[in-house]
mmCIF file of C-alpha atoms in Angstrom:
data_model
loop_
_atom_site.group_PDB
_atom_site.id
_atom_site.type_symbol
_atom_site.label_atom_id
_atom_site.label_comp_id
_atom_site.label_asym_id
_atom_site.label_seq_id
_atom_site.Cartn_x
_atom_site.Cartn_y
_atom_site.Cartn_z
ATOM 1 C CA MET A 16 0.000 0.000 0.000
ATOM 2 C CA LYS A 17 1.257 3.478 -0.911
ATOM 3 C CA ILE A 18 0.196 6.476 1.147
ATOM 4 C CA ALA A 19 0.650 10.029 -0.126
ATOM 5 C CA LEU A 20 0.885 12.822 2.435
ATOM 6 C CA CYS A 21 0.132 16.081 0.636
ATOM 7 C CA HIS A 22 2.195 18.916 2.071
ATOM 8 C CA LEU A 23 0.448 21.898 0.505
ATOM 9 C CA GLU A 24 0.152 25.614 1.280
ATOM 10 C CA LEU A 25 -3.598 25.935 1.715
ATOM 11 C CA SER A 26 -3.886 27.722 5.054
ATOM 12 C CA CYS A 27 -5.050 31.101 3.807
ATOM 13 C CA GLY A 28 -7.454 29.967 1.087
ATOM 14 C CA PRO A 29 -9.580 31.005 -0.608
ATOM 15 C CA GLN A 30 -11.564 27.798 -1.011
ATOM 16 C CA GLU A 31 -11.698 27.982 -4.813
ATOM 17 C CA ARG A 32 -7.906 28.150 -5.045
ATOM 18 C CA ASN A 33 -7.485 25.398 -2.486
ATOM 19 C CA LEU A 34 -9.800 23.082 -4.410
ATOM 20 C CA CYS A 35 -7.749 23.571 -7.604
ATOM 21 C CA VAL A 36 -4.514 22.820 -5.735
ATOM 22 C CA LEU A 37 -6.097 19.778 -4.066
ATOM 23 C CA GLU A 38 -7.345 18.372 -7.373
ATOM 24 C CA GLN A 39 -3.854 18.650 -8.875
ATOM 25 C CA ALA A 40 -2.212 17.076 -5.822
ATOM 26 C CA VAL A 41 -4.685 14.186 -5.592
ATOM 27 C CA ARG A 42 -4.323 13.426 -9.299
ATOM 28 C CA LEU A 43 -0.516 13.528 -9.097
ATOM 29 C CA ALA A 44 -0.485 11.266 -6.034
ATOM 30 C CA ALA A 45 -2.838 8.786 -7.703
ATOM 31 C CA GLU A 46 -0.766 8.765 -10.900
ATOM 32 C CA GLN A 47 2.295 7.967 -8.758
ATOM 33 C CA GLY A 48 0.503 4.894 -7.398
ATOM 34 C CA ALA A 49 -0.915 6.137 -4.095
ATOM 35 C CA ASP A 50 -3.703 4.050 -2.609
ATOM 36 C CA TRP A 51 -4.476 6.525 0.164
ATOM 37 C CA VAL A 52 -4.122 10.306 -0.175
ATOM 38 C CA LEU A 53 -4.080 12.462 2.970
ATOM 39 C CA THR A 54 -4.518 16.227 2.821
ATOM 40 C CA PRO A 55 -3.653 18.871 5.421
ATOM 41 C CA GLU A 56 -5.997 19.916 8.201
ATOM 42 C CA ALA A 57 -8.738 22.299 6.974
ATOM 43 C CA ALA A 58 -7.402 21.928 3.431
ATOM 44 C CA VAL A 59 -10.617 22.875 1.627
ATOM 45 C CA GLN A 60 -11.499 26.167 3.318
ATOM 46 C CA GLY A 61 -8.030 27.017 4.584
ATOM 47 C CA TYR A 62 -6.930 26.816 8.183
ATOM 48 C CA TYR A 63 -7.719 30.455 8.967
ATOM 49 C CA PHE A 64 -11.059 30.750 7.154
ATOM 50 C CA TYR A 65 -12.970 31.333 10.379
ATOM 51 C CA TYR A 66 -10.593 34.072 11.525
ATOM 52 C CA VAL A 67 -10.906 35.828 8.186
ATOM 53 C CA ASN A 68 -14.719 35.763 8.362
ATOM 54 C CA LYS A 69 -16.266 35.150 11.802
ATOM 55 C CA ASN A 70 -19.685 34.759 10.142
ATOM 56 C CA ALA A 71 -18.503 32.032 7.782
ATOM 57 C CA VAL A 72 -20.812 29.043 7.575
ATOM 58 C CA VAL A 73 -19.495 25.964 5.829
ATOM 59 C CA ALA A 74 -21.849 24.272 3.373
ATOM 60 C CA PRO A 75 -23.260 20.911 4.484
ATOM 61 C CA GLN A 76 -20.808 18.170 3.573
ATOM 62 C CA PRO A 77 -20.187 16.650 1.184
ATOM 63 C CA SER A 78 -20.820 19.857 -0.739
ATOM 64 C CA PRO A 79 -21.157 19.968 -4.541
ATOM 65 C CA GLU A 80 -17.768 21.715 -4.716
ATOM 66 C CA LEU A 81 -16.133 18.438 -3.643
ATOM 67 C CA GLU A 82 -17.547 16.494 -6.597
ATOM 68 C CA PRO A 83 -14.327 16.678 -8.684
ATOM 69 C CA LEU A 84 -12.355 15.171 -5.785
ATOM 70 C CA ARG A 85 -14.961 12.447 -5.320
ATOM 71 C CA LYS A 86 -14.722 11.628 -9.026
ATOM 72 C CA LEU A 87 -10.928 11.342 -8.777
ATOM 73 C CA CYS A 88 -11.407 8.693 -6.087
ATOM 74 C CA CYS A 89 -13.576 6.695 -8.493
ATOM 75 C CA GLU A 90 -11.304 7.270 -11.477
ATOM 76 C CA TYR A 91 -8.163 6.071 -9.696
ATOM 77 C CA GLY A 92 -9.691 3.735 -7.105
ATOM 78 C CA ILE A 93 -8.090 5.625 -4.219
ATOM 79 C CA THR A 94 -9.152 6.559 -0.700
ATOM 80 C CA LEU A 95 -9.016 10.283 0.075
ATOM 81 C CA PHE A 96 -8.713 11.685 3.606
ATOM 82 C CA LEU A 97 -9.806 15.283 3.111
ATOM 83 C CA GLY A 98 -9.300 17.959 5.774
ATOM 84 C CA CYS A 99 -12.474 19.983 5.575
ATOM 85 C CA GLY A 100 -14.662 22.298 7.614
ATOM 86 C CA GLU A 101 -18.110 21.052 8.525
ATOM 87 C CA TYR A 102 -21.134 22.944 9.865
ATOM 88 C CA ASP A 103 -23.384 21.536 12.581
ATOM 89 C CA ALA A 104 -26.754 23.297 12.459
ATOM 90 C CA ALA A 105 -27.805 21.825 15.818
ATOM 91 C CA CYS A 106 -25.220 23.895 17.677
ATOM 92 C CA ASP A 107 -24.691 26.541 14.964
ATOM 93 C CA LYS A 108 -20.918 25.965 14.809
ATOM 94 C CA ASN A 109 -18.249 25.116 12.276
ATOM 95 C CA PHE A 110 -15.986 22.175 13.031
ATOM 96 C CA ASN A 111 -12.678 20.937 11.692
ATOM 97 C CA SER A 112 -13.400 17.491 10.230
ATOM 98 C CA CYS A 113 -11.876 14.822 8.058
ATOM 99 C CA LEU A 114 -14.053 13.494 5.251
ATOM 100 C CA VAL A 115 -13.068 10.089 3.908
ATOM 101 C CA PHE A 116 -14.036 9.182 0.353
ATOM 102 C CA GLY A 117 -13.548 5.541 -0.573
ATOM 103 C CA PRO A 118 -12.458 4.124 -3.929
ATOM 104 C CA ASP A 119 -16.122 4.063 -4.989
ATOM 105 C CA GLY A 120 -16.393 7.800 -4.263
ATOM 106 C CA GLU A 121 -18.743 7.237 -1.333
ATOM 107 C CA LEU A 122 -18.307 9.244 1.860
#
């Protein structure tokens, strides 16, 4: 089993940029034979997204913006451990989570 640890500069976002960088990194790791790909903490939104905008509310996960990453899991048969913010409506708070997409693209 090959595990790719993606060391990427994603901490300041914005999310759109981070998603482009993540797609490139996941594809590269998969093409190099990785079975599991692990991203940094809060990779999607950026580590400081909440400090930049205290009113930020993360979309329910998995959000449509993650679809390209989910498709890469299916295309390459990899497991993706994705550092991502998650919103809990019950307590009205954002949380730092790890979403895991399997080789079938399912969360």
